[in-house]
XYZ file of C-alpha atoms in Angstrom:
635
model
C 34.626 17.292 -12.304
C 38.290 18.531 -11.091
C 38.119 20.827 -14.256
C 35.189 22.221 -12.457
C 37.237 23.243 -9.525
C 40.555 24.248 -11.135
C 39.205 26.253 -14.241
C 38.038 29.645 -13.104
C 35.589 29.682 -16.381
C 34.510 26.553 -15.934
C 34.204 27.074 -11.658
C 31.818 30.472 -12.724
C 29.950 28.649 -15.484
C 29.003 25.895 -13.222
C 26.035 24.062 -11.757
C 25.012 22.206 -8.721
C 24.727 19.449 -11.476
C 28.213 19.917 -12.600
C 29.479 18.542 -8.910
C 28.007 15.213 -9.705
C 28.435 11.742 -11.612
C 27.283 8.731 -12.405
C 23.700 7.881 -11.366
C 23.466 11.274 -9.086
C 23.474 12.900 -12.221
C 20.583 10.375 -13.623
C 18.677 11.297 -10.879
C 19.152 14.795 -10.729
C 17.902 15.182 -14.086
C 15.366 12.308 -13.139
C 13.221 13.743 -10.669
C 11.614 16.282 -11.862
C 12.742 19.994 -11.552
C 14.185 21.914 -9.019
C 14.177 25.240 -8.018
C 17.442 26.624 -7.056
C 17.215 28.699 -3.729
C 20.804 28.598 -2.699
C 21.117 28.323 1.225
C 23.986 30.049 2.991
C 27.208 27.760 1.384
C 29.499 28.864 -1.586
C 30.374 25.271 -1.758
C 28.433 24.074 -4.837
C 29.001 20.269 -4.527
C 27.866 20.682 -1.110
C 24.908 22.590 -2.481
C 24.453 19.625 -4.970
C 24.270 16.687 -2.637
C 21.833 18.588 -0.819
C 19.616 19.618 -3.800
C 19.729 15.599 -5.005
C 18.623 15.170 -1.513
C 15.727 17.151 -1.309
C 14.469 15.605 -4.633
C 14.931 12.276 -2.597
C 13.203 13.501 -0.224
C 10.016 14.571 -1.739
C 9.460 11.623 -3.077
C 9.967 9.260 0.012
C 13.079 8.008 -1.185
C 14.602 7.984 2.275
C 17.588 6.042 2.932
C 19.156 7.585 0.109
C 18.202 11.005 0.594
C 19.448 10.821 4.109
C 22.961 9.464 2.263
C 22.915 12.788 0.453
C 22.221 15.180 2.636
C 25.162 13.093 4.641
C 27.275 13.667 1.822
C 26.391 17.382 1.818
C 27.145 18.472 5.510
C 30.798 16.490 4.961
C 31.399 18.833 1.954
C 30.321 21.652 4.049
C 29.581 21.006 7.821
C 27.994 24.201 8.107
C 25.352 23.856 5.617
C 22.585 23.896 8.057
C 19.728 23.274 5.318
C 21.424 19.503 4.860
C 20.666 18.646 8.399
C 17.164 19.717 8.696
C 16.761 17.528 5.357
C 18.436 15.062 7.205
C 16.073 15.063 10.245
C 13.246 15.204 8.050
C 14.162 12.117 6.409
C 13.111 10.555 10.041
C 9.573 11.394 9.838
C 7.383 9.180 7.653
C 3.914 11.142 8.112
C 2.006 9.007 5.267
C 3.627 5.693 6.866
C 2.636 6.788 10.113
C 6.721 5.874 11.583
C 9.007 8.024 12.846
C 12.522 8.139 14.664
C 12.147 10.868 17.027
C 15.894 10.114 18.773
C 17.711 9.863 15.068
C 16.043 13.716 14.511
C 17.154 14.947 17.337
C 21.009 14.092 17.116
C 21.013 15.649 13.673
C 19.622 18.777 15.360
C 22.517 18.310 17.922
C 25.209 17.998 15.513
C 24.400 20.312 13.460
C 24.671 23.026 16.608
C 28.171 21.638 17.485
C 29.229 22.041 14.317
C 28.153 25.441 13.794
C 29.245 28.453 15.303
C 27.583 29.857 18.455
C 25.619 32.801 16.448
C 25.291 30.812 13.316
C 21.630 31.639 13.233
C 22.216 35.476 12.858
C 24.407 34.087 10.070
C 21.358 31.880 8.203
C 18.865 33.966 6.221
C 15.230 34.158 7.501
C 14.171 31.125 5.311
C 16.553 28.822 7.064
C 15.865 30.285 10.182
C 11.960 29.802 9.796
C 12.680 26.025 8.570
C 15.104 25.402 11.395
C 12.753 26.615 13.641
C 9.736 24.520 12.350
C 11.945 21.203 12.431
C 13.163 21.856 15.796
C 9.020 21.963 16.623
C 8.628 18.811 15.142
C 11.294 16.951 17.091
C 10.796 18.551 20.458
C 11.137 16.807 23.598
C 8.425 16.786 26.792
C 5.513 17.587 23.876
C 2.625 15.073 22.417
C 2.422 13.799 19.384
C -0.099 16.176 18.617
C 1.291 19.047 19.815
C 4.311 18.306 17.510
C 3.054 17.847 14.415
C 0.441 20.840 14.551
C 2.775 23.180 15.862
C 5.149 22.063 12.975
C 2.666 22.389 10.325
C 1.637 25.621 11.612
C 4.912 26.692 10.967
C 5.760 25.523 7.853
C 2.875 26.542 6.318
C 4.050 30.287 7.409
C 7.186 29.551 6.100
C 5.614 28.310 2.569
C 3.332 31.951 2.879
C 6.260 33.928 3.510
C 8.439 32.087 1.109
C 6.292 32.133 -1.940
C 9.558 31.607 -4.488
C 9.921 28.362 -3.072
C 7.899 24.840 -3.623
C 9.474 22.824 -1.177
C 8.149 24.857 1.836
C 4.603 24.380 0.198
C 5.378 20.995 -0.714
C 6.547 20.237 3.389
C 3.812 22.451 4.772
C 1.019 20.293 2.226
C 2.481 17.177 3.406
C 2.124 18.237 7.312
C -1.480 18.830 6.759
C -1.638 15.001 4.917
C 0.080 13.614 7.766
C -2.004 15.240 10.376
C -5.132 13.459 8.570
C -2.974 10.273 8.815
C -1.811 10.569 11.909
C -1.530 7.472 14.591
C -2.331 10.093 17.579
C -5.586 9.863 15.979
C -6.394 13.413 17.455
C -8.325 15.385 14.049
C -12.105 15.522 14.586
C -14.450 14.508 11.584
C -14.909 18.501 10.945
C -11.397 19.443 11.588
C -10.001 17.156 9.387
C -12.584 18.245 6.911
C -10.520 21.605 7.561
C -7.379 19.685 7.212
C -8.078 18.729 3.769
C -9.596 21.775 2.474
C -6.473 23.540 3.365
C -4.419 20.623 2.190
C -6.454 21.327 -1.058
C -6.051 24.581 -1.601
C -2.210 24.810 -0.701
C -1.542 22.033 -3.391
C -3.880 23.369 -5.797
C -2.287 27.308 -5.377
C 1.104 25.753 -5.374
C 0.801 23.405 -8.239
C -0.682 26.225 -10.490
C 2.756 28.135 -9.955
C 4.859 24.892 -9.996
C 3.387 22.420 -12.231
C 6.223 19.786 -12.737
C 7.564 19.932 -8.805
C 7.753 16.323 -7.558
C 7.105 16.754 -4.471
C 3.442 18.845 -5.240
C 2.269 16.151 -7.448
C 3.200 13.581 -4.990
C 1.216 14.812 -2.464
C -2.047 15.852 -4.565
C -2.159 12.173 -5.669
C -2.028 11.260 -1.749
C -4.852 14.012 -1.316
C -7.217 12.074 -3.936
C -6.598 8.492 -2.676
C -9.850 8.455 -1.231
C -13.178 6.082 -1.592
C -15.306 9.001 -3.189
C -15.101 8.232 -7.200
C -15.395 11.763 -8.040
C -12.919 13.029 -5.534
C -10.470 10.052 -6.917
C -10.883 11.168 -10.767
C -9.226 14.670 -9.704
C -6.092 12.225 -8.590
C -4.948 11.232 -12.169
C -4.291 14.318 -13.754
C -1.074 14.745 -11.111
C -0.773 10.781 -11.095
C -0.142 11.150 -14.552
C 2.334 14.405 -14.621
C 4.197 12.784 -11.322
C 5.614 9.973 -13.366
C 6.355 11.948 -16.450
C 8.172 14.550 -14.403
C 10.145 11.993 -12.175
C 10.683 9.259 -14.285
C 13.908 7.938 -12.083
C 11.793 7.415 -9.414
C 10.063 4.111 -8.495
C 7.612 5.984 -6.258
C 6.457 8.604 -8.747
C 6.041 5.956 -10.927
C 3.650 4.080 -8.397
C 1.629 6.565 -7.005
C -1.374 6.404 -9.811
C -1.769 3.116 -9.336
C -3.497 4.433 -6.100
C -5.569 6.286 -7.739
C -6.512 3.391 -10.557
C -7.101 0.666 -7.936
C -10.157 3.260 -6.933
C -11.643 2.163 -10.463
C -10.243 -1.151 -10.767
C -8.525 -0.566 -13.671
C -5.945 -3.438 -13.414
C -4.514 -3.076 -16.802
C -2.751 0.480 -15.531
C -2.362 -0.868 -11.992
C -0.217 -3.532 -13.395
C 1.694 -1.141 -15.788
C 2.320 1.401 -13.464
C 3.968 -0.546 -10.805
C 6.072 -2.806 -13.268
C 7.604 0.920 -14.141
C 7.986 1.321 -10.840
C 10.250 -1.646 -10.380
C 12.064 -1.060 -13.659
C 12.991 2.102 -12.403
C 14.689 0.677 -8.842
C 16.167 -2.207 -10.469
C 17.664 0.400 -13.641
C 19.066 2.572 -10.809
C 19.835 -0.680 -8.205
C 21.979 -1.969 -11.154
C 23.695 1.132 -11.337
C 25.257 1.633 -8.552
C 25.669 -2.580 -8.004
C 23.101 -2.789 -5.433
C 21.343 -5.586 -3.828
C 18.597 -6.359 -3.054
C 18.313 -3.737 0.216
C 18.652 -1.273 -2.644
C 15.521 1.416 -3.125
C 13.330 -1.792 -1.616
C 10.642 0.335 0.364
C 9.481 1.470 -2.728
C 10.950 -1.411 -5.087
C 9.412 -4.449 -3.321
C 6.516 -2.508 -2.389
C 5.855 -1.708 -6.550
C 6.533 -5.322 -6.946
C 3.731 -6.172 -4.087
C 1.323 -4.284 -6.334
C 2.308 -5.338 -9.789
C 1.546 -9.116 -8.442
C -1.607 -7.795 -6.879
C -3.008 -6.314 -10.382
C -1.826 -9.761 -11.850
C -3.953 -11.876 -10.045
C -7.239 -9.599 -10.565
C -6.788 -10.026 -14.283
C -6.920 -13.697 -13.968
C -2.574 -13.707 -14.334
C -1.642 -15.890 -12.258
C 1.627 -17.230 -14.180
C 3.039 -13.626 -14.599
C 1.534 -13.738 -10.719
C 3.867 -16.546 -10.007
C 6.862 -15.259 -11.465
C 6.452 -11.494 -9.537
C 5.973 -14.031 -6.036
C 8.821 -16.288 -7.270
C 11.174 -13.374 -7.165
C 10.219 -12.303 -3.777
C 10.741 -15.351 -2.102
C 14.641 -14.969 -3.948
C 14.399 -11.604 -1.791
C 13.078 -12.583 1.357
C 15.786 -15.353 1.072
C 18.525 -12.753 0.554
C 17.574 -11.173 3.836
C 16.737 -14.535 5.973
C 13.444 -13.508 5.495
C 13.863 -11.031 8.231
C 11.734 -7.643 9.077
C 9.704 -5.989 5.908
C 11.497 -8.883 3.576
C 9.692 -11.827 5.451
C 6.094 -9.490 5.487
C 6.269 -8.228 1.982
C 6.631 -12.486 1.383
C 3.731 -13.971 3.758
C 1.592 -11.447 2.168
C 2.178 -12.038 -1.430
C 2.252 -15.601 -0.370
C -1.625 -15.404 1.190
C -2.379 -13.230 -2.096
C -1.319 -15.340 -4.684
C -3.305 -18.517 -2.897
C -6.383 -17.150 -2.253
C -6.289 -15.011 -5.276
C -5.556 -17.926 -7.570
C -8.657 -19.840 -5.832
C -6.362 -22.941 -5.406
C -5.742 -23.417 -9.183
C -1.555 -24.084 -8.430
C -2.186 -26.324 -5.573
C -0.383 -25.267 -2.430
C 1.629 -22.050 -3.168
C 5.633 -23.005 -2.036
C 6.398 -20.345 0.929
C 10.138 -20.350 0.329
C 10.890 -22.526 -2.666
C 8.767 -24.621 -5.042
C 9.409 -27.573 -2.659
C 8.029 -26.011 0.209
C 4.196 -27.235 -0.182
C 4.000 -30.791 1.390
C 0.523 -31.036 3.715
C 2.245 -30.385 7.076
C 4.537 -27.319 5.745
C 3.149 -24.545 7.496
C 4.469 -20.678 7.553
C 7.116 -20.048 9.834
C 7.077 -17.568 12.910
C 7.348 -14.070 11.463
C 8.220 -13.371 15.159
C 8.125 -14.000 18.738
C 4.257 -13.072 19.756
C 5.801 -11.440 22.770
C 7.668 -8.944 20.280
C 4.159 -7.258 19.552
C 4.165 -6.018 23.210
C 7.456 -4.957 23.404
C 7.917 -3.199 19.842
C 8.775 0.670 20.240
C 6.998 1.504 16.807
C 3.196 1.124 16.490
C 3.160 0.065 13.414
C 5.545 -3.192 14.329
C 2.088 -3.847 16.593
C 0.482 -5.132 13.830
C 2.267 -5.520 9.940
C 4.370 -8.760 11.131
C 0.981 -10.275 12.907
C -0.832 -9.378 9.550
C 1.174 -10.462 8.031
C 1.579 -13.859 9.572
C -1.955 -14.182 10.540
C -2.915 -13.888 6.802
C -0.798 -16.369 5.460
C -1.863 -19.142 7.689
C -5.177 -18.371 6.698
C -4.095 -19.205 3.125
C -2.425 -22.427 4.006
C -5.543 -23.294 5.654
C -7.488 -22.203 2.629
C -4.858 -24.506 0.215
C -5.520 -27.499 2.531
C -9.178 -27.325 2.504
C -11.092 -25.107 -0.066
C -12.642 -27.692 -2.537
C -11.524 -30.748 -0.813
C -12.638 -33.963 0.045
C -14.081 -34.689 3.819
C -11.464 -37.229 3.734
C -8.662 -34.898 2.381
C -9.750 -33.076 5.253
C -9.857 -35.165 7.953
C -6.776 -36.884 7.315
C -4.023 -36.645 10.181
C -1.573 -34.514 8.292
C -3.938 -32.314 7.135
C -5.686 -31.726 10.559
C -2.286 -31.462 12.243
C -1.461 -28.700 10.071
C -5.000 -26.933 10.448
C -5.033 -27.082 14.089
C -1.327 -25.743 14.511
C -2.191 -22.781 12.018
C -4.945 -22.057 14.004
C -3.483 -22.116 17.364
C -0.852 -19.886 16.021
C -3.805 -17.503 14.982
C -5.391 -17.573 18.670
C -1.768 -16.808 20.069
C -1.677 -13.697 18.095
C -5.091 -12.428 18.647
C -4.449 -12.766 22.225
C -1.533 -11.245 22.233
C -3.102 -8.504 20.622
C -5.873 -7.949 23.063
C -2.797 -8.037 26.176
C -1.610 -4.960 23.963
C -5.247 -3.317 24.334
C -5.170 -4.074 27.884
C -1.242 -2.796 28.534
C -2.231 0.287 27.004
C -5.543 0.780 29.262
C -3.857 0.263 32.141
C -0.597 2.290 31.593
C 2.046 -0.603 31.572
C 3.098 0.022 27.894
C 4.911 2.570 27.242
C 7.497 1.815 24.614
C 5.857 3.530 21.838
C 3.931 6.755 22.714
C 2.418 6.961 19.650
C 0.528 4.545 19.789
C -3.437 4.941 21.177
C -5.920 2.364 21.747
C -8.204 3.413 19.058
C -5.700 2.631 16.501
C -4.910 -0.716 17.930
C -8.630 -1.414 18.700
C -8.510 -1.256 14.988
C -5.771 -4.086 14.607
C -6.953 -6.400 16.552
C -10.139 -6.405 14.844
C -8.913 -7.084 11.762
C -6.981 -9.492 12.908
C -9.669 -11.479 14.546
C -11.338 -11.372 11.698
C -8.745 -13.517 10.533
C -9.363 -15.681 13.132
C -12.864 -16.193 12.669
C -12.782 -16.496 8.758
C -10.436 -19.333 9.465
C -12.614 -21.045 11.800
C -15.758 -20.380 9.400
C -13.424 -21.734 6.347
C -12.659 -25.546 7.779
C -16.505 -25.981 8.540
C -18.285 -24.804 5.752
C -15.524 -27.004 3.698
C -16.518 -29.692 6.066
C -20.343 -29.334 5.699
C -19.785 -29.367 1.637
C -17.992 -32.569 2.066
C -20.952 -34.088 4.173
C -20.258 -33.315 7.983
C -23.299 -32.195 8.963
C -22.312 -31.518 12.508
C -20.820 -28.196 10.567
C -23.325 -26.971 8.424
C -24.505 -24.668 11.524
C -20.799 -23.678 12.580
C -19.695 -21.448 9.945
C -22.154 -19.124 8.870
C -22.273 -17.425 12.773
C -18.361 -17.039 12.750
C -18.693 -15.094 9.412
C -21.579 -13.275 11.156
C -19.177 -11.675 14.024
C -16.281 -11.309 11.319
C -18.730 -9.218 9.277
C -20.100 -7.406 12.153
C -16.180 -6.603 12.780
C -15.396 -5.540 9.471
C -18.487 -3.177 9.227
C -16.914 -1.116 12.326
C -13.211 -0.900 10.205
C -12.976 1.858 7.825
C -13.282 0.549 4.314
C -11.854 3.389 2.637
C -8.095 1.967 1.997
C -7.763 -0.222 -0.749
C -4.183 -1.822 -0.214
C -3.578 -4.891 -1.387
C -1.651 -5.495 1.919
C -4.381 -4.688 3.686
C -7.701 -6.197 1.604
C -5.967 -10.017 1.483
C -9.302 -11.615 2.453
C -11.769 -9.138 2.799
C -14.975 -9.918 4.723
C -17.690 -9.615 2.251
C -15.245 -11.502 -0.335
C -14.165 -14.508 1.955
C -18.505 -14.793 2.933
C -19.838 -14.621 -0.280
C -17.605 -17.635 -1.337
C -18.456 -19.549 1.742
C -21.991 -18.987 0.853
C -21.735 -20.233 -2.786
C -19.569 -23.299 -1.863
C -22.552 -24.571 0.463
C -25.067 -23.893 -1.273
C -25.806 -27.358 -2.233
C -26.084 -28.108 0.783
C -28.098 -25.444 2.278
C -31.402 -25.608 3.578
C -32.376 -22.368 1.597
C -30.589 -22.060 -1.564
C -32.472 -19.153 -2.567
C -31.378 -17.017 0.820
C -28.515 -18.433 0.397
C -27.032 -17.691 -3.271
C -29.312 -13.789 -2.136
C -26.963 -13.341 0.835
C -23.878 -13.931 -1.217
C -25.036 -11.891 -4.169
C -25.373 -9.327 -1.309
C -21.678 -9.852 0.379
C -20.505 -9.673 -3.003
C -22.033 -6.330 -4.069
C -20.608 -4.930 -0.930
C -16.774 -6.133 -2.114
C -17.470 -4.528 -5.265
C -18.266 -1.657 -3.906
C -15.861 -1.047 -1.587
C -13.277 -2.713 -4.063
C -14.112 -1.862 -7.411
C -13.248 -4.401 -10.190
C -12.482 -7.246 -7.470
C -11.787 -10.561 -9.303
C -13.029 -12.855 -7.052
C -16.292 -10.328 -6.414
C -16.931 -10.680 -10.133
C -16.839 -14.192 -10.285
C -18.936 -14.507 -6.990
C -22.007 -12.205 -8.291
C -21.869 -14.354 -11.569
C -22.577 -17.774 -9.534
C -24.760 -15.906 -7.069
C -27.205 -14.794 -10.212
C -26.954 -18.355 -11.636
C -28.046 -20.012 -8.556
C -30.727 -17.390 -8.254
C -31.869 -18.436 -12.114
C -30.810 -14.686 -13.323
C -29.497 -16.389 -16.471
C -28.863 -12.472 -17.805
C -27.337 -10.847 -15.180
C -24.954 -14.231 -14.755
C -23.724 -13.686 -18.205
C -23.359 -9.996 -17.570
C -21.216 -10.292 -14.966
C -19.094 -13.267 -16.946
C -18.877 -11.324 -19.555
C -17.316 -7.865 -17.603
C -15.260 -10.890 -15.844
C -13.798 -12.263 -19.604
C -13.102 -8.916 -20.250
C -11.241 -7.615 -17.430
C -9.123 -11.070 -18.057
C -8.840 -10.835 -21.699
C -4.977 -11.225 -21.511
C -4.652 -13.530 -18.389
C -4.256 -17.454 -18.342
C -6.407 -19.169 -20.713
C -6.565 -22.302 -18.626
C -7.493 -19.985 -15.071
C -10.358 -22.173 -14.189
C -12.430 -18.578 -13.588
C -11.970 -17.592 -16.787
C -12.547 -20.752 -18.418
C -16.115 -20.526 -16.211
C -16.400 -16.863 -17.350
C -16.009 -17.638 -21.028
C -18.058 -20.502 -21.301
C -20.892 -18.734 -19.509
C -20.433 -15.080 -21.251
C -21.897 -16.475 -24.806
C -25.268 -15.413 -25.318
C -27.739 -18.298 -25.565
C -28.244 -19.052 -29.436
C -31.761 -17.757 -31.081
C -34.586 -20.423 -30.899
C -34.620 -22.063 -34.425
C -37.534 -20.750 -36.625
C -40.350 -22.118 -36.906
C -41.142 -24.134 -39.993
C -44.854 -22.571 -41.041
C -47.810 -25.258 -41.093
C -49.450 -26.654 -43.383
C -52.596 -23.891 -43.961
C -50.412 -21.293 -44.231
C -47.889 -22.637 -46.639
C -51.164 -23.476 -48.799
C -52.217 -20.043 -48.385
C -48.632 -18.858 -48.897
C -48.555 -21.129 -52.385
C -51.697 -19.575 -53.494
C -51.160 -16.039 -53.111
């Protein structure tokens, strides 16, 4: 690099690239391409930091693009383009989070370190991105009025500017985010709009750019949808996004969304296990820990054990969970670390239908009867939080994974397994911690209907209408879980409890869009946790027959809202047993084998699935009698 700087051939043959080392240069070359429009500097490494961070910053790699563009204002403080990539770094529009104050002091600094005409200085394409960022991060303006304004803007920026892909890529993504947006403000036909021009912007822009980052990034975001047909058009850029940033853990990722819409586990799986190779290659590197890249590493990792468990995994599962918990550990299990844990933890239970016993929380040890999860948080922190979304991941997270210790301690047991003191000791604590979080929730409702909260401004009741009813959902299913357990084990006084607690949960979860399919968010879904509730008592039941119907019906719900669900599968196999629909049983076993061809041979649902997916053996032929074999001899 000096050679760079003292040769005068080797200063005018140069490259932003030239300026760096190590893994910048990796990840220069590893993001896809770049378009060089040089802002106003003649300070290439300057220029370079901020280039690396741009590519950062299309593809959500935050924390270190913010490092970057850092790096780039210290090399030249008046490089105004590294501070509005700076500021933009604050705004998350896809993750709904933002840091409004953080934005602004970049703004400020970067006017006290300029001079006091510096924007007569900037060229108009600055200038029009200055301007748009400033819109963005104004003060006494809405939410709404902020990000419309902005993306009104930048969108005449990415018109104007027609050279340059960022602009189209920032002014595509402010559309996205408006569609996403916690101030909930988009009509059903203007964000019909919203998209359309979202749609055409990418689809112009990509035709001229084909390999940008930051254009396939955002069309795969555009196709995440429920509609099959609009989902399809998502893996074409899925695709090109991780062959054009192969560095990156998110480009990587991001057609996994698009797969989950088809259940395809097999790419689910292999996408996201690229996705952590490519933090942990980079994390390596540059001798990080486990902080390093860890939005999008951990969040891969959340994914790849998801995909795991729907292919009947559940020792490669295991070993995806078992490193988390080494994470969470490595952070006291604090913030995202101790979320990303609780719900792998409530995955890998439910999802491996109690086949490894009770799931350790922190270590292999940690599974006695009266171990139950610990406090995620104080429930008072969901009314004070300044971010909306801290309303309601920790509580999800937490809520979830007492619902799965409940699950270990009573799916499939004994009425005297569960009855015994440790065991209800444990229930009734998990559920009281439950009701303490639901209620806290509704105070939240209730401080924002009143006017008493108003740490976050973002937030809307709506939006947290929305949480708290999937959280008491939660609350309900675990209710519904201990009695129908109760009533197969021969406690009558139960066997007219449960079924009208999964009644309001299903009512609830009817009224919540079922259009996402996260695996943070679809732990226990409705339909799902029912169906199996169903099946479990039907011995029991006082009609069988409506009984194993109703669950074949919960069950084609899940599958239709979650395409390729394990557990969904295995349900509409037993359903069609119990219903005597010997054929479409072994249909669905057989699709069930299939999907977990190359999971755990001993997974007690595919051990059902095999030995059901045979097709009954041909009726032996009949020996002929005795007139015709005369006749037969005579002929």
């Amino acid at each position: 690099m000096t050679s760079v700087f003292t040769d005068p051939k080797s200063y005018k043959a140069a490259t932003p690239v030239s300026y760096l080392a190590g893994e910048d240069v990796v990840l220069y070359n590893g993001l896809g391409p770049i378009k060089v429009l040089v802002p106003t500097t003649n300070k290439l490494n300057a220029l370079a930091n901020y280039q690396l961070g741009l590519q950062l910053l299309q593809l959500f790699w935050y924390d270190l693009a913010i490092q970057k563009f850092q790096t780039a204002q210290s090399m030249d403080k008046r490089l105004a383009m590294a501070y509005v990539g700076e500021a933009l770094a604050y705004k998350q529009p896809l993750w709904q989070t933002e840091n409004v104050a953080a934005a602004q002091a970049v703004l400020a600094r970067m006017d006290a370190a300029m001079a006091d005409n510096y924007m007569a200085m900037l060229s108009g394409r600055e200038r029009a991105y200055i301007n748009a960022v400033r819109a963005l991060f104004a003060n006494g303006t809405s939410l709404q009025a902020r990000e419309t304004t902005y993306s009104t803007l930048m969108q005449a920026v990415a018109n104007e500017y027609q050279d340059d892909p960022d602009a189209c890529a920032f002014a595509a993504l402010s559309l996205l985010g408006q569609l996403n947006s916690v101030g909930g403000y988009l009509s059903p036909d203007q964000a019909q709009q919203v998209r359309y021009n979202a749609e055409e912007l990418l689809g112009d822009c990509t035709y001229y750019f084909p390999n940008h980052a930051g254009l396939l990034h955002y069309q795969v975001y555009l196709y995440d949808v429920d509609n099959v047909d609009e989902a399809a058009k998502g893996v074409a850029p899925g695709v090109a996004l991780g062959k054009a940033a192969p560095a990156s853990s998110r480009a990587q990722h991001m057609r996994s969304h698009i797969y989950m819409r088809f259940g395809n586990w097999s790419q689910v799986v292999e996408s996201n296990t690229a996705a952590v190779a490519a933090s942990d290659s980079y994390c390596m590197a540059v001798k990080g820990n486990n902080t390093c890249d860890a939005d999008n590493r951990w969040h891969a990792l959340e994914w790849q054990m998801y995909g795991q468990t729907q292919m009947c995994g559940v020792t490669a599962a295991t070993a995806a969970y078992k490193r988390m918990q080494t994470v969470a550990a490595s952070q006291n299990y604090t913030g995202v670390y101790g979320q990303w844990l609780y719900r792998m933890y409530a995955q890998l239970q439910l999802q491996s239908l109690n086949s490894v016993a009770a799931v350790g929380l922190k270590s292999a040890a940690d599974n006695t009867t009266a171990m139950l999860p610990p406090a995620l948080y104080s429930t008072d922190a969901i009314q004070n939080a300044g971010d909306i979304q801290d309303h309601f991941w920790p509580p999800h997270a937490e809520a979830n994974a007492l619902l799965a210790r409940i699950y270990s301690l009573v799916a499939g047991r004994s009425l005297t397994q569960i009855n015994s003191a440790a065991t209800n000791a444990t229930v009734a604590a998990a559920q009281a911690r439950i009701d303490a979080i639901v209620a806290r929730q509704g105070d939240l409702t209730a401080a924002y209907a009143n006017g008493t909260l108003t740490a976050s401004s973002a937030a809307n009741v709506p939006l947290n209408a929305e949480m708290t009813a999937l959280l008491t959902t939660v609350q309900l299913q675990a209710r519904a879980l201990v009695a129908a357990y109760s009533c197969v084990g021969g406690d009558s006084s139960k066997c007219g409890v449960w079924r009208p607690l999964m009644d309001q949960a299903l009512a609830l979860h009817n009224n919540i869009s079922s259009s996402s399919t996260l695996p943070s968010l679809k732990i226990a879904p409705t339909p799902e946790f029912y169906g199996n509730l169903l099946i479990a008592t039907v011995p029991v039941a006082s009609d069988p027959f409506e009984q194993a119907n109703t669950a074949s019906r919960m069950f084609s719900i899940c599958l239709q809202q979650l395409p390729g669900r394990m557990q969904c599968m295995l349900g509409s196999a037993r359903a069609a047993k119990a219903l005597g629909n010997t054929d479409m049983a072994r249909s669905w076993y057989s699709q069930l084998a299939a999907q977990c061809r190359t999971g755990d041979a001993r997974f007690p649902a595919l051990v059902e699935a095999k030995a059901n997916s045979a097709p009954s053996p041909p009726p032996p032929a009949k020996k002929p009698s005795g007139r015709r074999a005369l006749v037969e001899s005579t002929a």
